[in-house]
GROMACS .gro file of N, CA and C in nm:
model
  447
    1UNK      N    1   6.969  -1.855  -0.374
    1UNK     CA    2   6.975  -1.831  -0.517
    1UNK      C    3   7.017  -1.956  -0.593
    2UNK      N    4   7.082  -2.053  -0.528
    2UNK     CA    5   7.125  -2.173  -0.600
    2UNK      C    6   7.006  -2.256  -0.647
    3UNK      N    7   6.893  -2.253  -0.574
    3UNK     CA    8   6.773  -2.322  -0.621
    3UNK      C    9   6.726  -2.261  -0.752
    4UNK      N   10   6.732  -2.130  -0.761
    4UNK     CA   11   6.691  -2.062  -0.883
    4UNK      C   12   6.784  -2.099  -0.998
    5UNK      N   13   6.913  -2.104  -0.973
    5UNK     CA   14   7.008  -2.140  -1.078
    5UNK      C   15   6.986  -2.284  -1.125
    6UNK      N   16   6.953  -2.373  -1.034
    6UNK     CA   17   6.924  -2.512  -1.071
    6UNK      C   18   6.802  -2.518  -1.161
    7UNK      N   19   6.696  -2.448  -1.122
    7UNK     CA   20   6.574  -2.447  -1.202
    7UNK      C   21   6.599  -2.381  -1.337
    8UNK      N   22   6.676  -2.274  -1.340
    8UNK     CA   23   6.710  -2.209  -1.468
    8UNK      C   24   6.778  -2.309  -1.561
    9UNK      N   25   6.872  -2.386  -1.508
    9UNK     CA   26   6.938  -2.488  -1.589
    9UNK      C   27   6.840  -2.588  -1.647
   10UNK      N   28   6.741  -2.628  -1.567
   10UNK     CA   29   6.639  -2.722  -1.614
   10UNK      C   30   6.549  -2.657  -1.719
   11UNK      N   31   6.509  -2.534  -1.694
   11UNK     CA   32   6.419  -2.465  -1.787
   11UNK      C   33   6.486  -2.434  -1.920
   12UNK      N   34   6.617  -2.422  -1.921
   12UNK     CA   35   6.689  -2.396  -2.046
   12UNK      C   36   6.667  -2.508  -2.148
   13UNK      N   37   6.629  -2.626  -2.099
   13UNK     CA   38   6.608  -2.741  -2.187
   13UNK      C   39   6.472  -2.734  -2.259
   14UNK      N   40   6.379  -2.656  -2.206
   14UNK     CA   41   6.244  -2.645  -2.264
   14UNK      C   42   6.242  -2.544  -2.377
   15UNK      N   43   6.151  -2.567  -2.473
   15UNK     CA   44   6.136  -2.469  -2.581
   15UNK      C   45   6.047  -2.354  -2.534
   16UNK      N   46   6.045  -2.247  -2.612
   16UNK     CA   47   5.971  -2.127  -2.574
   16UNK      C   48   5.823  -2.154  -2.554
   17UNK      N   49   5.763  -2.238  -2.641
   17UNK     CA   50   5.621  -2.267  -2.628
   17UNK      C   51   5.590  -2.333  -2.494
   18UNK      N   52   5.671  -2.428  -2.454
   18UNK     CA   53   5.651  -2.496  -2.327
   18UNK      C   54   5.665  -2.396  -2.211
   19UNK      N   55   5.764  -2.307  -2.219
   19UNK     CA   56   5.782  -2.206  -2.115
   19UNK      C   57   5.664  -2.110  -2.109
   20UNK      N   58   5.612  -2.071  -2.224
   20UNK     CA   59   5.496  -1.982  -2.226
   20UNK      C   60   5.373  -2.051  -2.168
   21UNK      N   61   5.356  -2.181  -2.199
   21UNK     CA   62   5.246  -2.258  -2.141
   21UNK      C   63   5.258  -2.261  -1.989
   22UNK      N   64   5.380  -2.290  -1.941
   22UNK     CA   65   5.401  -2.293  -1.796
   22UNK      C   66   5.375  -2.157  -1.733
   23UNK      N   67   5.424  -2.052  -1.796
   23UNK     CA   68   5.404  -1.917  -1.744
   23UNK      C   69   5.255  -1.885  -1.738
   24UNK      N   70   5.182  -1.922  -1.842
   24UNK     CA   71   5.037  -1.900  -1.843
   24UNK      C   72   4.968  -1.980  -1.733
   25UNK      N   73   5.007  -2.106  -1.717
   25UNK     CA   74   4.947  -2.192  -1.613
   25UNK      C   75   4.980  -2.138  -1.475
   26UNK      N   76   5.104  -2.099  -1.453
   26UNK     CA   77   5.145  -2.045  -1.323
   26UNK      C   78   5.066  -1.918  -1.293
   27UNK      N   79   5.054  -1.831  -1.392
   27UNK     CA   80   4.985  -1.704  -1.373
   27UNK      C   81   4.837  -1.727  -1.342
   28UNK      N   82   4.779  -1.825  -1.409
   28UNK     CA   83   4.638  -1.856  -1.387
   28UNK      C   84   4.616  -1.918  -1.248
   29UNK      N   85   4.707  -2.004  -1.206
   29UNK     CA   86   4.693  -2.074  -1.077
   29UNK      C   87   4.738  -1.987  -0.959
   30UNK      N   88   4.818  -1.885  -0.985
   30UNK     CA   89   4.875  -1.801  -0.879
   30UNK      C   90   4.768  -1.739  -0.789
   31UNK      N   91   4.662  -1.691  -0.849
   31UNK     CA   92   4.558  -1.622  -0.771
   31UNK      C   93   4.495  -1.712  -0.666
   32UNK      N   94   4.485  -1.840  -0.694
   32UNK     CA   95   4.419  -1.931  -0.599
   32UNK      C   96   4.513  -1.987  -0.495
   33UNK      N   97   4.645  -1.984  -0.520
   33UNK     CA   98   4.740  -2.041  -0.424
   33UNK      C   99   4.878  -1.976  -0.438
   34UNK      N  100   4.886  -1.849  -0.405
   34UNK     CA  101   5.011  -1.773  -0.422
   34UNK      C  102   5.128  -1.833  -0.346
   35UNK      N  103   5.103  -1.891  -0.229
   35UNK     CA  104   5.211  -1.947  -0.148
   35UNK      C  105   5.283  -2.060  -0.220
   36UNK      N  106   5.214  -2.129  -0.307
   36UNK     CA  107   5.273  -2.241  -0.381
   36UNK      C  108   5.389  -2.194  -0.470
   37UNK      N  109   5.388  -2.068  -0.507
   37UNK     CA  110   5.485  -2.017  -0.603
   37UNK      C  111   5.607  -1.954  -0.536
   38UNK      N  112   5.622  -1.979  -0.407
   38UNK     CA  113   5.738  -1.928  -0.333
   38UNK      C  114   5.863  -2.010  -0.364
   39UNK      N  115   5.847  -2.129  -0.420
   39UNK     CA  116   5.960  -2.213  -0.457
   39UNK      C  117   5.979  -2.206  -0.609
   40UNK      N  118   6.103  -2.191  -0.655
   40UNK     CA  119   6.124  -2.179  -0.799
   40UNK      C  120   6.089  -2.305  -0.878
   41UNK      N  121   6.087  -2.421  -0.813
   41UNK     CA  122   6.061  -2.547  -0.883
   41UNK      C  123   5.916  -2.591  -0.872
   42UNK      N  124   5.825  -2.498  -0.861
   42UNK     CA  125   5.683  -2.529  -0.852
   42UNK      C  126   5.637  -2.601  -0.978
   43UNK      N  127   5.544  -2.693  -0.960
   43UNK     CA  128   5.486  -2.765  -1.073
   43UNK      C  129   5.336  -2.747  -1.072
   44UNK      N  130   5.282  -2.706  -1.185
   44UNK     CA  131   5.138  -2.691  -1.201
   44UNK      C  132   5.096  -2.782  -1.315
   45UNK      N  133   5.003  -2.875  -1.290
   45UNK     CA  134   4.959  -2.962  -1.398
   45UNK      C  135   4.887  -2.883  -1.508
   46UNK      N  136   4.917  -2.916  -1.630
   46UNK     CA  137   4.854  -2.849  -1.744
   46UNK      C  138   4.729  -2.929  -1.782
   47UNK      N  139   4.629  -2.925  -1.696
   47UNK     CA  140   4.505  -2.999  -1.710
   47UNK      C  141   4.404  -2.912  -1.784
   48UNK      N  142   4.360  -2.958  -1.902
   48UNK     CA  143   4.268  -2.878  -1.983
   48UNK      C  144   4.136  -2.852  -1.910
   49UNK      N  145   4.094  -2.943  -1.823
   49UNK     CA  146   3.967  -2.925  -1.753
   49UNK      C  147   3.971  -2.802  -1.662
   50UNK      N  148   4.085  -2.777  -1.601
   50UNK     CA  149   4.095  -2.662  -1.510
   50UNK      C  150   4.169  -2.545  -1.571
   51UNK      N  151   4.260  -2.571  -1.664
   51UNK     CA  152   4.343  -2.464  -1.720
   51UNK      C  153   4.293  -2.414  -1.855
   52UNK      N  154   4.217  -2.495  -1.925
   52UNK     CA  155   4.172  -2.458  -2.059
   52UNK      C  156   4.272  -2.504  -2.163
   53UNK      N  157   4.249  -2.467  -2.289
   53UNK     CA  158   4.337  -2.510  -2.399
   53UNK      C  159   4.479  -2.455  -2.384
   54UNK      N  160   4.576  -2.532  -2.432
   54UNK     CA  161   4.715  -2.490  -2.422
   54UNK      C  162   4.741  -2.360  -2.497
   55UNK      N  163   4.671  -2.338  -2.609
   55UNK     CA  164   4.687  -2.212  -2.683
   55UNK      C  165   4.650  -2.093  -2.595
   56UNK      N  166   4.547  -2.111  -2.513
   56UNK     CA  167   4.506  -2.004  -2.422
   56UNK      C  168   4.611  -1.977  -2.317
   57UNK      N  169   4.673  -2.084  -2.266
   57UNK     CA  170   4.780  -2.068  -2.167
   57UNK      C  171   4.900  -1.997  -2.229
   58UNK      N  172   4.933  -2.034  -2.354
   58UNK     CA  173   5.046  -1.966  -2.420
   58UNK      C  174   5.016  -1.819  -2.439
   59UNK      N  175   4.893  -1.784  -2.471
   59UNK     CA  176   4.857  -1.643  -2.488
   59UNK      C  177   4.868  -1.568  -2.355
   60UNK      N  178   4.822  -1.631  -2.248
   60UNK     CA  179   4.838  -1.568  -2.115
   60UNK      C  180   4.986  -1.550  -2.086
   61UNK      N  181   5.067  -1.654  -2.114
   61UNK     CA  182   5.211  -1.646  -2.093
   61UNK      C  183   5.274  -1.533  -2.172
   62UNK      N  184   5.234  -1.518  -2.298
   62UNK     CA  185   5.286  -1.408  -2.382
   62UNK      C  186   5.252  -1.272  -2.322
   63UNK      N  187   5.130  -1.259  -2.274
   63UNK     CA  188   5.087  -1.131  -2.216
   63UNK      C  189   5.163  -1.100  -2.087
   64UNK      N  190   5.182  -1.201  -2.004
   64UNK     CA  191   5.257  -1.181  -1.880
   64UNK      C  192   5.401  -1.143  -1.914
   65UNK      N  193   5.462  -1.215  -2.007
   65UNK     CA  194   5.599  -1.185  -2.047
   65UNK      C  195   5.609  -1.043  -2.103
   66UNK      N  196   5.515  -1.003  -2.188
   66UNK     CA  197   5.518  -0.869  -2.246
   66UNK      C  198   5.506  -0.762  -2.137
   67UNK      N  199   5.422  -0.788  -2.038
   67UNK     CA  200   5.407  -0.693  -1.928
   67UNK      C  201   5.540  -0.675  -1.855
   68UNK      N  202   5.606  -0.787  -1.823
   68UNK     CA  203   5.733  -0.777  -1.750
   68UNK      C  204   5.844  -0.723  -1.839
   69UNK      N  205   5.837  -0.748  -1.969
   69UNK     CA  206   5.936  -0.688  -2.059
   69UNK      C  207   5.928  -0.537  -2.050
   70UNK      N  208   5.807  -0.484  -2.052
   70UNK     CA  209   5.789  -0.338  -2.046
   70UNK      C  210   5.841  -0.282  -1.913
   71UNK      N  211   5.809  -0.350  -1.803
   71UNK     CA  212   5.853  -0.303  -1.671
   71UNK      C  213   6.005  -0.303  -1.662
   72UNK      N  214   6.067  -0.415  -1.702
   72UNK     CA  215   6.213  -0.426  -1.692
   72UNK      C  216   6.281  -0.334  -1.794
   73UNK      N  217   6.223  -0.321  -1.912
   73UNK     CA  218   6.277  -0.227  -2.010
   73UNK      C  219   6.280  -0.085  -1.952
   74UNK      N  220   6.168  -0.043  -1.894
   74UNK     CA  221   6.162   0.090  -1.834
   74UNK      C  222   6.267   0.105  -1.723
   75UNK      N  223   6.287   0.000  -1.646
   75UNK     CA  224   6.385   0.003  -1.538
   75UNK      C  225   6.527   0.017  -1.594
   76UNK      N  226   6.559  -0.065  -1.693
   76UNK     CA  227   6.696  -0.072  -1.745
   76UNK      C  228   6.725   0.038  -1.846
   77UNK      N  229   6.631   0.066  -1.933
   77UNK     CA  230   6.657   0.156  -2.046
   77UNK      C  231   6.583   0.288  -2.039
   78UNK      N  232   6.493   0.301  -1.944
   78UNK     CA  233   6.407   0.418  -1.939
   78UNK      C  234   6.476   0.547  -1.899
   79UNK      N  235   6.590   0.538  -1.835
   79UNK     CA  236   6.663   0.658  -1.797
   79UNK      C  237   6.610   0.729  -1.675
   80UNK      N  238   6.504   0.677  -1.615
   80UNK     CA  239   6.449   0.739  -1.494
   80UNK      C  240   6.533   0.702  -1.373
   81UNK      N  241   6.486   0.749  -1.259
   81UNK     CA  242   6.559   0.721  -1.135
   81UNK      C  243   6.558   0.572  -1.104
   82UNK      N  244   6.441   0.511  -1.095
   82UNK     CA  245   6.429   0.367  -1.075
   82UNK      C  246   6.526   0.310  -0.973
   83UNK      N  247   6.533   0.181  -0.968
   83UNK     CA  248   6.622   0.108  -0.878
   83UNK      C  249   6.757   0.089  -0.948
   84UNK      N  250   6.854   0.170  -0.909
   84UNK     CA  251   6.986   0.167  -0.974
   84UNK      C  252   7.057   0.034  -0.957
   85UNK      N  253   7.040  -0.029  -0.840
   85UNK     CA  254   7.103  -0.160  -0.816
   85UNK      C  255   7.044  -0.265  -0.909
   86UNK      N  256   6.912  -0.262  -0.926
   86UNK     CA  257   6.846  -0.359  -1.015
   86UNK      C  258   6.893  -0.337  -1.159
   87UNK      N  259   6.899  -0.212  -1.201
   87UNK     CA  260   6.948  -0.179  -1.336
   87UNK      C  261   7.090  -0.231  -1.356
   88UNK      N  262   7.176  -0.206  -1.259
   88UNK     CA  263   7.315  -0.250  -1.268
   88UNK      C  264   7.325  -0.403  -1.271
   89UNK      N  265   7.244  -0.470  -1.192
   89UNK     CA  266   7.246  -0.617  -1.190
   89UNK      C  267   7.216  -0.673  -1.328
   90UNK      N  268   7.113  -0.621  -1.392
   90UNK     CA  269   7.075  -0.671  -1.525
   90UNK      C  270   7.179  -0.634  -1.629
   91UNK      N  271   7.225  -0.510  -1.630
   91UNK     CA  272   7.326  -0.469  -1.729
   91UNK      C  273   7.457  -0.545  -1.711
   92UNK      N  274   7.498  -0.567  -1.587
   92UNK     CA  275   7.620  -0.645  -1.562
   92UNK      C  276   7.606  -0.788  -1.611
   93UNK      N  277   7.486  -0.845  -1.595
   93UNK     CA  278   7.467  -0.984  -1.640
   93UNK      C  279   7.476  -0.994  -1.792
   94UNK      N  280   7.437  -0.889  -1.863
   94UNK     CA  281   7.448  -0.891  -2.008
   94UNK      C  282   7.594  -0.898  -2.054
   95UNK      N  283   7.683  -0.839  -1.976
   95UNK     CA  284   7.825  -0.839  -2.012
   95UNK      C  285   7.886  -0.979  -2.004
   96UNK      N  286   7.825  -1.066  -1.925
   96UNK     CA  287   7.876  -1.203  -1.910
   96UNK      C  288   7.847  -1.286  -2.034
   97UNK      N  289   7.746  -1.243  -2.112
   97UNK     CA  290   7.709  -1.311  -2.236
   97UNK      C  291   7.663  -1.456  -2.210
   98UNK      N  292   7.584  -1.473  -2.106
   98UNK     CA  293   7.533  -1.605  -2.068
   98UNK      C  294   7.383  -1.596  -2.046
   99UNK      N  295   7.304  -1.679  -2.115
   99UNK     CA  296   7.160  -1.674  -2.093
   99UNK      C  297   7.122  -1.710  -1.949
  100UNK      N  298   7.201  -1.796  -1.887
  100UNK     CA  299   7.174  -1.835  -1.748
  100UNK      C  300   7.198  -1.718  -1.653
  101UNK      N  301   7.305  -1.641  -1.678
  101UNK     CA  302   7.335  -1.525  -1.593
  101UNK      C  303   7.227  -1.419  -1.606
  102UNK      N  304   7.183  -1.393  -1.729
  102UNK     CA  305   7.077  -1.295  -1.750
  102UNK      C  306   6.947  -1.343  -1.687
  103UNK      N  307   6.915  -1.471  -1.703
  103UNK     CA  308   6.793  -1.527  -1.644
  103UNK      C  309   6.796  -1.513  -1.492
  104UNK      N  310   6.909  -1.543  -1.431
  104UNK     CA  311   6.922  -1.532  -1.284
  104UNK      C  312   6.909  -1.386  -1.240
  105UNK      N  313   6.969  -1.294  -1.315
  105UNK     CA  314   6.962  -1.153  -1.280
  105UNK      C  315   6.819  -1.101  -1.289
  106UNK      N  316   6.751  -1.132  -1.398
  106UNK     CA  317   6.613  -1.086  -1.415
  106UNK      C  318   6.523  -1.149  -1.309
  107UNK      N  319   6.539  -1.278  -1.285
  107UNK     CA  320   6.458  -1.345  -1.182
  107UNK      C  321   6.483  -1.281  -1.046
  108UNK      N  322   6.608  -1.256  -1.014
  108UNK     CA  323   6.641  -1.194  -0.885
  108UNK      C  324   6.580  -1.056  -0.871
  109UNK      N  325   6.585  -0.976  -0.977
  109UNK     CA  326   6.526  -0.842  -0.973
  109UNK      C  327   6.374  -0.851  -0.959
  110UNK      N  328   6.312  -0.942  -1.033
  110UNK     CA  329   6.167  -0.957  -1.022
  110UNK      C  330   6.125  -0.996  -0.880
  111UNK      N  331   6.203  -1.084  -0.821
  111UNK     CA  332   6.172  -1.130  -0.685
  111UNK      C  333   6.195  -1.018  -0.584
  112UNK      N  334   6.312  -0.955  -0.591
  112UNK     CA  335   6.348  -0.858  -0.487
  112UNK      C  336   6.282  -0.721  -0.504
  113UNK      N  337   6.273  -0.674  -0.626
  113UNK     CA  338   6.221  -0.539  -0.648
  113UNK      C  339   6.070  -0.535  -0.672
  114UNK      N  340   6.014  -0.647  -0.721
  114UNK     CA  341   5.873  -0.645  -0.759
  114UNK      C  342   5.789  -0.751  -0.687
  115UNK      N  343   5.852  -0.827  -0.597
  115UNK     CA  344   5.783  -0.930  -0.519
  115UNK      C  345   5.711  -1.034  -0.605
  116UNK      N  346   5.770  -1.069  -0.717
  116UNK     CA  347   5.714  -1.174  -0.802
  116UNK      C  348   5.754  -1.309  -0.743
  117UNK      N  349   5.663  -1.404  -0.745
  117UNK     CA  350   5.694  -1.538  -0.695
  117UNK      C  351   5.810  -1.599  -0.771
  118UNK      N  352   5.902  -1.668  -0.703
  118UNK     CA  353   6.018  -1.726  -0.769
  118UNK      C  354   5.986  -1.819  -0.886
  119UNK      N  355   5.878  -1.895  -0.878
  119UNK     CA  356   5.844  -1.985  -0.988
  119UNK      C  357   5.816  -1.906  -1.116
  120UNK      N  358   5.742  -1.798  -1.104
  120UNK     CA  359   5.710  -1.715  -1.220
  120UNK      C  360   5.832  -1.635  -1.264
  121UNK      N  361   5.903  -1.578  -1.169
  121UNK     CA  362   6.021  -1.496  -1.201
  121UNK      C  363   6.127  -1.576  -1.275
  122UNK      N  364   6.142  -1.702  -1.240
  122UNK     CA  365   6.244  -1.785  -1.303
  122UNK      C  366   6.211  -1.812  -1.450
  123UNK      N  367   6.085  -1.842  -1.479
  123UNK     CA  368   6.045  -1.863  -1.619
  123UNK      C  369   6.061  -1.735  -1.698
  124UNK      N  370   6.016  -1.623  -1.643
  124UNK     CA  371   6.032  -1.495  -1.711
  124UNK      C  372   6.180  -1.467  -1.736
  125UNK      N  373   6.264  -1.495  -1.638
  125UNK     CA  374   6.408  -1.474  -1.654
  125UNK      C  375   6.467  -1.555  -1.768
  126UNK      N  376   6.428  -1.681  -1.779
  126UNK     CA  377   6.478  -1.767  -1.887
  126UNK      C  378   6.434  -1.712  -2.023
  127UNK      N  379   6.308  -1.673  -2.033
  127UNK     CA  380   6.260  -1.617  -2.160
  127UNK      C  381   6.330  -1.485  -2.193
  128UNK      N  382   6.358  -1.403  -2.093
  128UNK     CA  383   6.435  -1.280  -2.115
  128UNK      C  384   6.573  -1.312  -2.169
  129UNK      N  385   6.638  -1.413  -2.110
  129UNK     CA  386   6.772  -1.452  -2.154
  129UNK      C  387   6.774  -1.485  -2.302
  130UNK      N  388   6.671  -1.555  -2.346
  130UNK     CA  389   6.663  -1.593  -2.488
  130UNK      C  390   6.632  -1.473  -2.576
  131UNK      N  391   6.554  -1.381  -2.525
  131UNK     CA  392   6.514  -1.265  -2.603
  131UNK      C  393   6.625  -1.163  -2.617
  132UNK      N  394   6.694  -1.134  -2.507
  132UNK     CA  395   6.787  -1.021  -2.505
  132UNK      C  396   6.932  -1.056  -2.533
  133UNK      N  397   6.972  -1.179  -2.512
  133UNK     CA  398   7.114  -1.211  -2.526
  133UNK      C  399   7.170  -1.183  -2.665
  134UNK      N  400   7.090  -1.197  -2.771
  134UNK     CA  401   7.147  -1.163  -2.903
  134UNK      C  402   7.196  -1.020  -2.913
  135UNK      N  403   7.146  -0.932  -2.828
  135UNK     CA  404   7.185  -0.791  -2.833
  135UNK      C  405   7.271  -0.758  -2.712
  136UNK      N  406   7.398  -0.778  -2.725
  136UNK     CA  407   7.488  -0.750  -2.612
  136UNK      C  408   7.538  -0.606  -2.618
  137UNK      N  409   7.583  -0.561  -2.505
  137UNK     CA  410   7.649  -0.431  -2.499
  137UNK      C  411   7.556  -0.313  -2.510
  138UNK      N  412   7.603  -0.210  -2.575
  138UNK     CA  413   7.536  -0.080  -2.579
  138UNK      C  414   7.405  -0.081  -2.656
  139UNK      N  415   7.389  -0.172  -2.751
  139UNK     CA  416   7.270  -0.170  -2.835
  139UNK      C  417   7.152  -0.244  -2.773
  140UNK      N  418   7.167  -0.297  -2.652
  140UNK     CA  419   7.061  -0.378  -2.594
  140UNK      C  420   6.930  -0.302  -2.583
  141UNK      N  421   6.930  -0.178  -2.541
  141UNK     CA  422   6.807  -0.102  -2.526
  141UNK      C  423   6.741  -0.076  -2.661
  142UNK      N  424   6.822  -0.045  -2.761
  142UNK     CA  425   6.769  -0.023  -2.895
  142UNK      C  426   6.704  -0.151  -2.949
  143UNK      N  427   6.775  -0.263  -2.936
  143UNK     CA  428   6.723  -0.392  -2.980
  143UNK      C  429   6.595  -0.428  -2.904
  144UNK      N  430   6.599  -0.408  -2.774
  144UNK     CA  431   6.486  -0.442  -2.688
  144UNK      C  432   6.363  -0.360  -2.726
  145UNK      N  433   6.384  -0.232  -2.753
  145UNK     CA  434   6.272  -0.145  -2.794
  145UNK      C  435   6.210  -0.197  -2.924
  146UNK      N  436   6.291  -0.242  -3.016
  146UNK     CA  437   6.239  -0.298  -3.141
  146UNK      C  438   6.157  -0.423  -3.113
  147UNK      N  439   6.202  -0.507  -3.020
  147UNK     CA  440   6.132  -0.630  -2.986
  147UNK      C  441   5.997  -0.601  -2.919
  148UNK      N  442   5.990  -0.495  -2.841
  148UNK     CA  443   5.864  -0.459  -2.776
  148UNK      C  444   5.763  -0.407  -2.876
  149UNK      N  445   5.817  -0.348  -2.986
  149UNK     CA  446   5.740  -0.297  -3.098
  149UNK      C  447   5.609  -0.246  -3.067
   0.00000   0.00000   0.00000
């Protein structure tokens, strides 16, 4: 997990657009070489010849993020049976009030419960940290539902 925490620290320096571009590029490249994404520090060149325009990558990144937002929202806030340990991990990380802690928790849940590659899970975790941290405590599900709109 320390590799993931190191990468989370590095990704915290990037803006949302850059993270969405990376998420889109990773998602696009994943199908052709899934094993490459087993390491959280994977690098995929953002080459327009093979990846297409950056706006397209950002749109793919937004769609991937929205998909995982819905899945994790249902897990944490849906009230169903779901994975109680995963739910507790994410809710406990919110209490720490740290974007890095939330990013690590979400990445860990994506990896362990949903078999998402660490490179993709780490970026999604960082974006989650930025999205959800403003809503701490009991109102997180209400705030999150509004964000999913």
